[in-house]
Structures are given as C-alpha cells and as structure tokens.
mmCIF file of C-alpha atoms in Angstrom:
data_model
loop_
_atom_site.group_PDB
_atom_site.id
_atom_site.type_symbol
_atom_site.label_atom_id
_atom_site.label_comp_id
_atom_site.label_asym_id
_atom_site.label_seq_id
_atom_site.Cartn_x
_atom_site.Cartn_y
_atom_site.Cartn_z
ATOM 1 C CA MET A 20 147.597 46.643 54.338
ATOM 2 C CA GLU A 21 147.820 42.929 55.108
ATOM 3 C CA LEU A 22 144.585 41.275 54.039
ATOM 4 C CA ASN A 23 145.903 37.940 52.779
ATOM 5 C CA GLU A 24 144.212 36.028 55.607
ATOM 6 C CA THR A 25 140.909 37.661 54.657
ATOM 7 C CA PHE A 26 141.430 36.810 50.999
ATOM 8 C CA ASN A 27 142.408 33.233 51.866
ATOM 9 C CA LYS A 28 139.152 32.738 53.791
ATOM 10 C CA ALA A 29 137.271 33.891 50.697
ATOM 11 C CA VAL A 30 139.160 31.323 48.610
ATOM 12 C CA GLU A 31 138.293 28.545 51.060
ATOM 13 C CA ALA A 32 134.648 29.639 51.018
ATOM 14 C CA SER A 33 134.612 29.602 47.208
ATOM 15 C CA ARG A 34 135.814 25.994 47.188
ATOM 16 C CA ALA A 35 133.038 24.979 49.561
ATOM 17 C CA LEU A 36 130.506 26.879 47.467
ATOM 18 C CA ASN A 37 131.688 24.995 44.378
ATOM 19 C CA LEU A 38 130.552 21.780 46.075
ATOM 20 C CA THR A 39 127.177 23.163 47.133
ATOM 21 C CA ASP A 40 124.036 21.800 45.505
ATOM 22 C CA VAL A 41 122.233 24.169 43.141
ATOM 23 C CA SER A 42 118.914 23.772 44.961
ATOM 24 C CA ARG A 43 120.555 24.804 48.225
ATOM 25 C CA ILE A 44 121.994 27.931 46.618
ATOM 26 C CA ASP A 45 118.547 28.817 45.262
ATOM 27 C CA ALA A 46 117.086 28.345 48.743
ATOM 28 C CA VAL A 47 119.706 30.719 50.164
ATOM 29 C CA LEU A 48 118.859 33.292 47.490
ATOM 30 C CA LEU A 49 115.160 33.139 48.323
ATOM 31 C CA ALA A 50 115.975 33.494 52.013
ATOM 32 C CA LEU A 51 118.201 36.454 51.174
ATOM 33 C CA ALA A 52 115.341 38.163 49.344
ATOM 34 C CA ASP A 53 113.094 37.620 52.357
ATOM 35 C CA ALA A 54 115.780 38.938 54.712
ATOM 36 C CA ALA A 55 116.293 42.089 52.643
ATOM 37 C CA GLU A 56 112.616 42.912 53.152
ATOM 38 C CA ALA A 57 112.437 41.726 56.763
ATOM 39 C CA LYS A 58 115.525 43.770 57.740
ATOM 40 C CA MET A 59 114.434 46.740 55.648
ATOM 41 C CA GLU A 60 114.333 49.266 58.511
ATOM 42 C CA PHE A 61 117.754 48.148 59.766
ATOM 43 C CA ILE A 62 119.213 48.715 56.297
ATOM 44 C CA LEU A 63 117.388 52.013 55.765
ATOM 45 C CA GLU A 64 118.581 53.379 59.109
ATOM 46 C CA ALA A 65 122.198 52.637 58.154
ATOM 47 C CA ASN A 66 121.592 54.234 54.771
ATOM 48 C CA ARG A 67 120.168 57.359 56.422
ATOM 49 C CA ARG A 68 123.379 57.663 58.471
ATOM 50 C CA ASP A 69 125.403 57.706 55.250
ATOM 51 C CA LEU A 70 123.090 60.193 53.564
ATOM 52 C CA ALA A 71 123.212 62.521 56.578
ATOM 53 C CA LEU A 72 126.922 63.014 55.904
ATOM 54 C CA MET A 73 126.375 63.956 52.266
ATOM 55 C CA ASP A 74 125.167 67.116 50.537
ATOM 56 C CA GLU A 75 121.751 66.474 48.979
ATOM 57 C CA GLN A 76 122.922 68.307 45.854
ATOM 58 C CA ASN A 77 125.705 65.795 45.353
ATOM 59 C CA PRO A 78 124.914 63.657 42.256
ATOM 60 C CA MET A 79 125.859 60.594 44.325
ATOM 61 C CA TYR A 80 123.127 61.299 46.861
ATOM 62 C CA ASP A 81 120.304 59.704 44.896
ATOM 63 C CA ARG A 82 122.505 56.855 43.699
ATOM 64 C CA LEU A 83 123.353 55.941 47.288
ATOM 65 C CA MET A 84 119.833 56.417 48.647
ATOM 66 C CA LEU A 85 117.729 53.382 49.467
ATOM 67 C CA THR A 86 113.944 53.466 49.859
ATOM 68 C CA PRO A 87 111.390 50.769 50.726
ATOM 69 C CA GLU A 88 110.475 50.598 47.040
ATOM 70 C CA ARG A 89 114.093 50.126 45.998
ATOM 71 C CA ILE A 90 114.651 47.384 48.561
ATOM 72 C CA ARG A 91 111.492 45.590 47.445
ATOM 73 C CA GLY A 92 112.798 45.860 43.881
ATOM 74 C CA ILE A 93 116.137 44.415 44.991
ATOM 75 C CA ALA A 94 114.331 41.499 46.668
ATOM 76 C CA ALA A 95 112.359 40.848 43.485
ATOM 77 C CA ASP A 96 115.594 40.821 41.480
ATOM 78 C CA ILE A 97 117.144 38.282 43.867
ATOM 79 C CA ARG A 98 114.105 36.013 43.504
ATOM 80 C CA ASN A 99 114.419 36.322 39.743
ATOM 81 C CA VAL A 100 118.061 35.218 39.921
ATOM 82 C CA ALA A 101 117.022 32.231 42.039
ATOM 83 C CA SER A 102 114.549 31.194 39.327
ATOM 84 C CA LEU A 103 117.180 31.196 36.576
ATOM 85 C CA PRO A 104 118.824 27.939 35.465
ATOM 86 C CA SER A 105 122.286 27.343 36.847
ATOM 87 C CA PRO A 106 125.062 28.541 34.522
ATOM 88 C CA LEU A 107 127.380 25.819 35.828
ATOM 89 C CA GLY A 108 128.216 22.401 34.441
ATOM 90 C CA HIS A 109 127.217 23.087 30.854
ATOM 91 C CA VAL A 110 129.277 21.499 28.074
ATOM 92 C CA LEU A 111 130.469 24.438 25.972
ATOM 93 C CA ASP A 112 132.644 22.532 23.524
ATOM 94 C CA GLU A 113 133.882 19.024 22.916
ATOM 95 C CA VAL A 114 136.566 17.789 20.580
ATOM 96 C CA VAL A 115 138.355 14.515 19.958
ATOM 97 C CA ARG A 116 142.054 14.872 19.169
ATOM 98 C CA PRO A 117 143.738 12.755 16.460
ATOM 99 C CA ASN A 118 145.243 10.570 19.171
ATOM 100 C CA GLY A 119 141.746 9.778 20.503
ATOM 101 C CA MET A 120 141.887 12.058 23.532
ATOM 102 C CA LYS A 121 138.538 13.721 24.147
ATOM 103 C CA ILE A 122 138.686 17.301 25.452
ATOM 104 C CA THR A 123 135.555 18.832 26.947
ATOM 105 C CA LYS A 124 135.083 22.470 27.910
ATOM 106 C CA ILE A 125 132.609 22.836 30.794
ATOM 107 C CA SER A 126 131.368 26.025 32.487
ATOM 108 C CA VAL A 127 132.789 26.413 35.999
ATOM 109 C CA PRO A 128 133.003 29.289 38.527
ATOM 110 C CA PHE A 129 135.817 31.836 38.417
ATOM 111 C CA GLY A 130 136.400 31.338 42.142
ATOM 112 C CA VAL A 131 136.562 34.714 43.920
ATOM 113 C CA ILE A 132 135.289 37.915 42.307
ATOM 114 C CA GLY A 133 136.128 41.432 43.464
ATOM 115 C CA TYR A 134 133.498 44.115 42.887
ATOM 116 C CA GLU A 135 132.339 47.516 44.054
ATOM 117 C CA ALA A 136 130.131 47.657 47.142
ATOM 118 C CA ARG A 137 127.287 50.161 46.847
ATOM 119 C CA PRO A 138 123.870 50.089 48.561
ATOM 120 C CA ASN A 139 121.840 49.562 45.382
ATOM 121 C CA VAL A 140 124.133 46.963 43.803
ATOM 122 C CA SER A 141 125.639 44.838 46.596
ATOM 123 C CA PHE A 142 122.644 42.501 46.891
ATOM 124 C CA ASP A 143 122.599 42.102 43.094
ATOM 125 C CA VAL A 144 126.312 41.329 42.936
ATOM 126 C CA VAL A 145 126.093 38.788 45.746
ATOM 127 C CA SER A 146 123.065 37.024 44.257
ATOM 128 C CA LEU A 147 124.749 36.708 40.846
ATOM 129 C CA CYS A 148 127.977 35.478 42.435
ATOM 130 C CA LEU A 149 126.175 32.877 44.517
ATOM 131 C CA LYS A 150 124.157 31.668 41.537
ATOM 132 C CA SER A 151 127.334 31.238 39.500
ATOM 133 C CA GLY A 152 129.226 29.535 42.337
ATOM 134 C CA ASN A 153 131.603 32.401 43.116
ATOM 135 C CA ALA A 154 132.607 33.933 46.420
ATOM 136 C CA CYS A 155 132.795 37.713 46.305
ATOM 137 C CA VAL A 156 134.940 40.372 47.916
ATOM 138 C CA LEU A 157 133.242 43.769 48.025
ATOM 139 C CA LYS A 158 135.073 47.079 48.308
ATOM 140 C CA GLY A 159 133.173 50.294 48.926
ATOM 141 C CA GLY A 160 133.954 53.861 49.888
ATOM 142 C CA HIS A 161 133.424 55.838 53.084
ATOM 143 C CA ASP A 162 130.328 57.508 51.609
ATOM 144 C CA ALA A 163 128.382 54.235 51.853
ATOM 145 C CA GLY A 164 130.190 52.673 54.792
ATOM 146 C CA TYR A 165 127.231 52.227 57.141
ATOM 147 C CA SER A 166 124.958 50.936 54.378
ATOM 148 C CA ASN A 167 127.497 48.413 53.111
ATOM 149 C CA GLU A 168 128.196 47.091 56.603
ATOM 150 C CA ALA A 169 124.479 46.636 57.304
ATOM 151 C CA ILE A 170 123.828 44.884 53.993
ATOM 152 C CA VAL A 171 126.752 42.485 54.364
ATOM 153 C CA LYS A 172 125.681 41.760 57.958
ATOM 154 C CA VAL A 173 122.240 40.708 56.692
ATOM 155 C CA ILE A 174 123.774 38.591 53.926
ATOM 156 C CA ARG A 175 126.162 36.832 56.291
ATOM 157 C CA GLU A 176 123.355 36.075 58.742
ATOM 158 C CA VAL A 177 121.470 34.315 55.941
ATOM 159 C CA LEU A 178 124.562 32.345 54.920
ATOM 160 C CA GLN A 179 125.200 31.244 58.500
ATOM 161 C CA ALA A 180 121.536 30.277 58.998
ATOM 162 C CA HIS A 181 121.855 27.929 56.013
ATOM 163 C CA GLY A 182 125.130 26.393 57.160
ATOM 164 C CA MET A 183 127.266 28.193 54.586
ATOM 165 C CA ASP A 184 130.600 29.906 55.144
ATOM 166 C CA GLU A 185 130.058 33.596 55.934
ATOM 167 C CA HIS A 186 133.313 34.385 54.113
ATOM 168 C CA THR A 187 131.515 33.610 50.862
ATOM 169 C CA VAL A 188 130.816 37.339 51.031
ATOM 170 C CA THR A 189 133.485 39.699 52.358
ATOM 171 C CA LEU A 190 133.443 43.476 52.779
ATOM 172 C CA LEU A 191 136.849 45.155 52.809
ATOM 173 C CA PRO A 192 137.667 48.330 54.779
ATOM 174 C CA ALA A 193 136.553 51.548 53.068
ATOM 175 C CA ASP A 194 139.990 52.978 52.322
ATOM 176 C CA ARG A 195 142.413 53.198 49.408
ATOM 177 C CA ALA A 196 144.904 50.883 51.132
ATOM 178 C CA ALA A 197 142.334 48.076 50.888
ATOM 179 C CA THR A 198 141.945 48.844 47.185
ATOM 180 C CA ALA A 199 145.694 48.468 46.728
ATOM 181 C CA ALA A 200 145.623 45.168 48.628
ATOM 182 C CA LEU A 201 142.757 43.959 46.450
ATOM 183 C CA LEU A 202 144.672 44.816 43.277
ATOM 184 C CA GLY A 203 147.693 42.928 44.560
ATOM 185 C CA ALA A 204 145.775 39.844 45.680
ATOM 186 C CA VAL A 205 147.256 37.602 42.993
ATOM 187 C CA GLY A 206 146.394 33.983 43.699
ATOM 188 C CA TYR A 207 143.365 34.991 45.775
ATOM 189 C CA ILE A 208 141.131 37.138 43.569
ATOM 190 C CA ASP A 209 140.358 35.485 40.230
ATOM 191 C CA LEU A 210 138.392 38.301 38.619
ATOM 192 C CA LEU A 211 138.348 41.968 39.578
ATOM 193 C CA ILE A 212 135.707 44.242 38.047
ATOM 194 C CA PRO A 213 136.622 47.923 38.521
ATOM 195 C CA ARG A 214 133.492 50.046 38.709
ATOM 196 C CA GLY A 215 133.174 53.518 40.155
ATOM 197 C CA SER A 216 134.586 56.968 39.624
ATOM 198 C CA LYS A 217 136.960 57.859 36.782
ATOM 199 C CA GLY A 218 139.639 58.379 39.412
ATOM 200 C CA LEU A 219 139.166 54.874 40.759
ATOM 201 C CA ILE A 220 139.195 53.296 37.299
ATOM 202 C CA ASP A 221 142.333 55.244 36.366
ATOM 203 C CA TYR A 222 143.947 54.095 39.614
ATOM 204 C CA VAL A 223 143.054 50.464 38.866
#
C-alpha cells in the first residue's frame, strides 16, 4: 500500500505544529474538549454502528463502547492536558567542553508518532501529541472503523477552525496493509508505539 504522500503530509504538519505557540495549542485542546461533548451524539451513533457488528459477549465489546459518561470523562482529561505546563523547550542538560564549546540538551518533539486508534483512547493520544508538539498517525481495526472515523472527523474540524493543518492528525485505513506501510515508513514516522492484541504486537 502506497501511503508515502499521506505520511509526508503528516511530516509537514508536524513542522508547522513545532512553530505553533503553546497558548494556541492549549486553546485548540480546550476547543477539542468542547467539541467532543458538543458532537457527542454524532460520535455515539458511529460507535453504536461498530457495536452492532460485534457479539456483546466479546471481551472487546465493553472496551470499544462509548457512553455519554465516558465522553464527558474524555473531555475532562483533554482539559486537564491543556492545563499542564508545556514539556517543550526545557533545558535538560548543559555542558561546556574543554575547547569551550557549550552543548545544551533541550526537550523537543519527536515529530510524527504512530499509535493505535481506539474509541476510548484516540482523543487522549491526540491531546498528548498536540501538547508535546507532535503530529500523530492513528491506525485502528475494522471493529472500531466507524467510531475512529467520526472521532478523527471531529478532531480535524477543530484543527481547521483554528487555522491548523488537518494532517496533524491522520487516520490510516483499517487493514493490515496499512499496518505494514506504517512499519515501513522510515523517514516519516519518528516513533511507533505498538499497542493492541498479542498477534499485532508479534507482527510488529
């Protein structure tokens, strides 16, 4: 699967995000929390479509299920992230070499982070990535396809409303070929966090 153009847009978005003022990012996060609550029924309807295709006895059923209470909790978590101090620009270490050269280690973003897309974690992942100045590429499975698409649509609408590149957050197709493309995206994805089933982790 050829997704290099998609990955490249995420890289370009990450560079723009790296130049974005911290206060603006916090404003986007607060708007995102509001949007999660305002678009609650839209998200829940998509989630119900996913759940309708799954056996209620499946252990994944509850993990994929969203409720008004869970979405309100997600919104509260996003607001909490917005209230945290920025992790960027901190001097972590400083040393002067014998020749007089001063070397300073400063916290900076990774760039583009790849992570699992799942209804109850996607908002959290995006908020943490935004706060730390990273674009994110999300990859989910077919079991949460409708939910993930709805959530990313809401997130991208907020980004666009605040004049930010929508490719700061990208959702890949829900198939194994996209997983393979993600694993091979050397030069595009700076950090990939495999999270999911044992089969997926073994594959990664």
